[in-house]
């Protein structure tokens, strides 16, 4: 019954923007995060956010361009992606964990992944 459903991925030109959503159901979550995996590369952490939304982390490659947020009333997390670059092309995954522990970047639940393609 616990489920993470992503939306908002697609094709965009370099310099454009996309907003990814991750709708959670079945329970509430503490720490949540976004990951991505490009062809031939390892999965990398993009951003994470604490249960209250008060703490955020960004990978250096996206800091200043991406913004993670959450609306706990809707049980939904977002990733606003601006100034997109071709190197941002990847499958993006939503992740969530019941834990409130900020020091960990491990998650019990994952979304199905959504493709983001940035063309030049």
PDB file of N, CA, C and O in Angstrom, residues 13-46:
ATOM      1  N   UNK A  13      14.504  21.675 -23.566  1.00  0.00           N
ATOM      2  CA  UNK A  13      15.735  22.210 -24.130  1.00  0.00           C
ATOM      3  C   UNK A  13      16.636  22.783 -23.050  1.00  0.00           C
ATOM      4  O   UNK A  13      16.178  23.177 -21.977  1.00  0.00           O
ATOM      5  N   UNK A  14      17.918  22.801 -23.333  1.00  0.00           N
ATOM      6  CA  UNK A  14      18.872  23.379 -22.398  1.00  0.00           C
ATOM      7  C   UNK A  14      18.469  24.797 -22.018  1.00  0.00           C
ATOM      8  O   UNK A  14      18.062  25.592 -22.864  1.00  0.00           O
ATOM      9  N   UNK A  15      18.589  25.090 -20.742  1.00  0.00           N
ATOM     10  CA  UNK A  15      18.174  26.378 -20.222  1.00  0.00           C
ATOM     11  C   UNK A  15      16.749  26.409 -19.722  1.00  0.00           C
ATOM     12  O   UNK A  15      16.352  27.369 -19.047  1.00  0.00           O
ATOM     13  N   UNK A  16      15.989  25.379 -20.027  1.00  0.00           N
ATOM     14  CA  UNK A  16      14.605  25.318 -19.612  1.00  0.00           C
ATOM     15  C   UNK A  16      14.442  24.781 -18.211  1.00  0.00           C
ATOM     16  O   UNK A  16      15.416  24.536 -17.487  1.00  0.00           O
ATOM     17  N   UNK A  17      13.189  24.573 -17.829  1.00  0.00           N
ATOM     18  CA  UNK A  17      12.854  24.145 -16.477  1.00  0.00           C
ATOM     19  C   UNK A  17      11.867  22.998 -16.496  1.00  0.00           C
ATOM     20  O   UNK A  17      11.056  22.862 -17.418  1.00  0.00           O
ATOM     21  N   UNK A  18      11.939  22.181 -15.474  1.00  0.00           N
ATOM     22  CA  UNK A  18      10.964  21.144 -15.210  1.00  0.00           C
ATOM     23  C   UNK A  18      10.713  21.085 -13.712  1.00  0.00           C
ATOM     24  O   UNK A  18      11.604  21.416 -12.919  1.00  0.00           O
ATOM     25  N   UNK A  19       9.538  20.644 -13.347  1.00  0.00           N
ATOM     26  CA  UNK A  19       9.196  20.454 -11.947  1.00  0.00           C
ATOM     27  C   UNK A  19       8.730  19.016 -11.750  1.00  0.00           C
ATOM     28  O   UNK A  19       7.696  18.610 -12.289  1.00  0.00           O
ATOM     29  N   UNK A  20       9.505  18.250 -11.009  1.00  0.00           N
ATOM     30  CA  UNK A  20       9.152  16.881 -10.706  1.00  0.00           C
ATOM     31  C   UNK A  20       8.346  16.825  -9.418  1.00  0.00           C
ATOM     32  O   UNK A  20       8.616  17.565  -8.469  1.00  0.00           O
ATOM     33  N   UNK A  21       7.378  15.932  -9.388  1.00  0.00           N
ATOM     34  CA  UNK A  21       6.576  15.708  -8.199  1.00  0.00           C
ATOM     35  C   UNK A  21       6.674  14.256  -7.786  1.00  0.00           C
ATOM     36  O   UNK A  21       6.796  13.362  -8.625  1.00  0.00           O
ATOM     37  N   UNK A  22       6.609  14.016  -6.500  1.00  0.00           N
ATOM     38  CA  UNK A  22       6.602  12.675  -5.944  1.00  0.00           C
ATOM     39  C   UNK A  22       5.484  12.615  -4.922  1.00  0.00           C
ATOM     40  O   UNK A  22       5.599  13.178  -3.830  1.00  0.00           O
ATOM     41  N   UNK A  23       4.406  11.961  -5.289  1.00  0.00           N
ATOM     42  CA  UNK A  23       3.242  11.839  -4.417  1.00  0.00           C
ATOM     43  C   UNK A  23       3.329  10.546  -3.632  1.00  0.00           C
ATOM     44  O   UNK A  23       3.385   9.456  -4.213  1.00  0.00           O
ATOM     45  N   UNK A  24       3.355  10.662  -2.330  1.00  0.00           N
ATOM     46  CA  UNK A  24       3.429   9.505  -1.457  1.00  0.00           C
ATOM     47  C   UNK A  24       2.041   9.128  -0.966  1.00  0.00           C
ATOM     48  O   UNK A  24       1.171   9.974  -0.779  1.00  0.00           O
ATOM     49  N   UNK A  25       1.845   7.845  -0.756  1.00  0.00           N
ATOM     50  CA  UNK A  25       0.584   7.355  -0.217  1.00  0.00           C
ATOM     51  C   UNK A  25       0.850   6.156   0.675  1.00  0.00           C
ATOM     52  O   UNK A  25       1.894   5.507   0.583  1.00  0.00           O
ATOM     53  N   UNK A  26      -0.083   5.857   1.525  1.00  0.00           N
ATOM     54  CA  UNK A  26       0.034   4.712   2.410  1.00  0.00           C
ATOM     55  C   UNK A  26       0.598   5.030   3.773  1.00  0.00           C
ATOM     56  O   UNK A  26       0.320   4.311   4.742  1.00  0.00           O
ATOM     57  N   UNK A  27       1.387   6.074   3.855  1.00  0.00           N
ATOM     58  CA  UNK A  27       1.969   6.518   5.104  1.00  0.00           C
ATOM     59  C   UNK A  27       2.648   7.855   4.896  1.00  0.00           C
ATOM     60  O   UNK A  27       2.848   8.280   3.746  1.00  0.00           O
ATOM     61  N   UNK A  28       2.993   8.481   5.970  1.00  0.00           N
ATOM     62  CA  UNK A  28       3.806   9.685   5.895  1.00  0.00           C
ATOM     63  C   UNK A  28       5.269   9.304   6.024  1.00  0.00           C
ATOM     64  O   UNK A  28       5.610   8.236   6.541  1.00  0.00           O
ATOM     65  N   UNK A  29       6.132  10.167   5.545  1.00  0.00           N
ATOM     66  CA  UNK A  29       7.565   9.901   5.543  1.00  0.00           C
ATOM     67  C   UNK A  29       8.322  11.008   6.250  1.00  0.00           C
ATOM     68  O   UNK A  29       7.856  12.141   6.352  1.00  0.00           O
ATOM     69  N   UNK A  30       9.502  10.640   6.716  1.00  0.00           N
ATOM     70  CA  UNK A  30      10.413  11.622   7.270  1.00  0.00           C
ATOM     71  C   UNK A  30      11.311  12.160   6.184  1.00  0.00           C
ATOM     72  O   UNK A  30      10.897  12.953   5.344  1.00  0.00           O
ATOM     73  N   UNK A  31      12.552  11.692   6.183  1.00  0.00           N
ATOM     74  CA  UNK A  31      13.508  12.126   5.168  1.00  0.00           C
ATOM     75  C   UNK A  31      13.110  11.648   3.774  1.00  0.00           C
ATOM     76  O   UNK A  31      12.712  10.499   3.590  1.00  0.00           O
ATOM     77  N   UNK A  32      13.227  12.517   2.792  1.00  0.00           N
ATOM     78  CA  UNK A  32      12.954  12.174   1.406  1.00  0.00           C
ATOM     79  C   UNK A  32      14.071  12.740   0.536  1.00  0.00           C
ATOM     80  O   UNK A  32      14.756  13.685   0.926  1.00  0.00           O
ATOM     81  N   UNK A  33      14.235  12.153  -0.640  1.00  0.00           N
ATOM     82  CA  UNK A  33      15.299  12.614  -1.508  1.00  0.00           C
ATOM     83  C   UNK A  33      15.041  12.304  -2.966  1.00  0.00           C
ATOM     84  O   UNK A  33      14.147  11.535  -3.317  1.00  0.00           O
ATOM     85  N   UNK A  34      15.842  12.934  -3.802  1.00  0.00           N
ATOM     86  CA  UNK A  34      15.849  12.690  -5.236  1.00  0.00           C
ATOM     87  C   UNK A  34      17.206  12.156  -5.645  1.00  0.00           C
ATOM     88  O   UNK A  34      18.247  12.675  -5.211  1.00  0.00           O
ATOM     89  N   UNK A  35      17.198  11.135  -6.484  1.00  0.00           N
ATOM     90  CA  UNK A  35      18.399  10.555  -7.062  1.00  0.00           C
ATOM     91  C   UNK A  35      18.274  10.565  -8.574  1.00  0.00           C
ATOM     92  O   UNK A  35      17.180  10.691  -9.117  1.00  0.00           O
ATOM     93  N   UNK A  36      19.400  10.408  -9.242  1.00  0.00           N
ATOM     94  CA  UNK A  36      19.358  10.272 -10.691  1.00  0.00           C
ATOM     95  C   UNK A  36      20.446   9.315 -11.154  1.00  0.00           C
ATOM     96  O   UNK A  36      21.468   9.142 -10.493  1.00  0.00           O
ATOM     97  N   UNK A  37      20.198   8.701 -12.299  1.00  0.00           N
ATOM     98  CA  UNK A  37      21.165   7.808 -12.890  1.00  0.00           C
ATOM     99  C   UNK A  37      21.185   8.034 -14.396  1.00  0.00           C
ATOM    100  O   UNK A  37      20.183   7.831 -15.073  1.00  0.00           O
ATOM    101  N   UNK A  38      22.327   8.459 -14.891  1.00  0.00           N
ATOM    102  CA  UNK A  38      22.531   8.659 -16.314  1.00  0.00           C
ATOM    103  C   UNK A  38      23.124   7.395 -16.915  1.00  0.00           C
ATOM    104  O   UNK A  38      23.745   6.595 -16.210  1.00  0.00           O
ATOM    105  N   UNK A  39      22.958   7.194 -18.217  1.00  0.00           N
ATOM    106  CA  UNK A  39      23.531   6.004 -18.854  1.00  0.00           C
ATOM    107  C   UNK A  39      25.028   5.905 -18.605  1.00  0.00           C
ATOM    108  O   UNK A  39      25.768   6.877 -18.794  1.00  0.00           O
ATOM    109  N   UNK A  40      25.469   4.732 -18.177  1.00  0.00           N
ATOM    110  CA  UNK A  40      26.873   4.500 -17.940  1.00  0.00           C
ATOM    111  C   UNK A  40      27.420   5.086 -16.656  1.00  0.00           C
ATOM    112  O   UNK A  40      28.629   5.008 -16.417  1.00  0.00           O
ATOM    113  N   UNK A  41      26.569   5.658 -15.835  1.00  0.00           N
ATOM    114  CA  UNK A  41      27.019   6.269 -14.596  1.00  0.00           C
ATOM    115  C   UNK A  41      26.324   5.628 -13.397  1.00  0.00           C
ATOM    116  O   UNK A  41      25.267   5.022 -13.526  1.00  0.00           O
ATOM    117  N   UNK A  42      26.936   5.789 -12.245  1.00  0.00           N
ATOM    118  CA  UNK A  42      26.336   5.318 -11.010  1.00  0.00           C
ATOM    119  C   UNK A  42      25.197   6.241 -10.586  1.00  0.00           C
ATOM    120  O   UNK A  42      25.163   7.423 -10.926  1.00  0.00           O
ATOM    121  N   UNK A  43      24.274   5.678  -9.837  1.00  0.00           N
ATOM    122  CA  UNK A  43      23.217   6.483  -9.262  1.00  0.00           C
ATOM    123  C   UNK A  43      23.820   7.492  -8.296  1.00  0.00           C
ATOM    124  O   UNK A  43      24.703   7.160  -7.496  1.00  0.00           O
ATOM    125  N   UNK A  44      23.355   8.715  -8.372  1.00  0.00           N
ATOM    126  CA  UNK A  44      23.876   9.749  -7.500  1.00  0.00           C
ATOM    127  C   UNK A  44      22.745  10.468  -6.781  1.00  0.00           C
ATOM    128  O   UNK A  44      21.645  10.630  -7.310  1.00  0.00           O
ATOM    129  N   UNK A  45      23.049  10.902  -5.586  1.00  0.00           N
ATOM    130  CA  UNK A  45      22.117  11.700  -4.822  1.00  0.00           C
ATOM    131  C   UNK A  45      22.084  13.114  -5.384  1.00  0.00           C
ATOM    132  O   UNK A  45      23.128  13.747  -5.560  1.00  0.00           O
ATOM    133  N   UNK A  46      20.898  13.604  -5.664  1.00  0.00           N
ATOM    134  CA  UNK A  46      20.713  14.943  -6.197  1.00  0.00           C
ATOM    135  C   UNK A  46      20.381  15.933  -5.095  1.00  0.00           C
ATOM    136  O   UNK A  46      20.962  17.020  -5.007  1.00  0.00           O
TER     137      UNK A  46
END
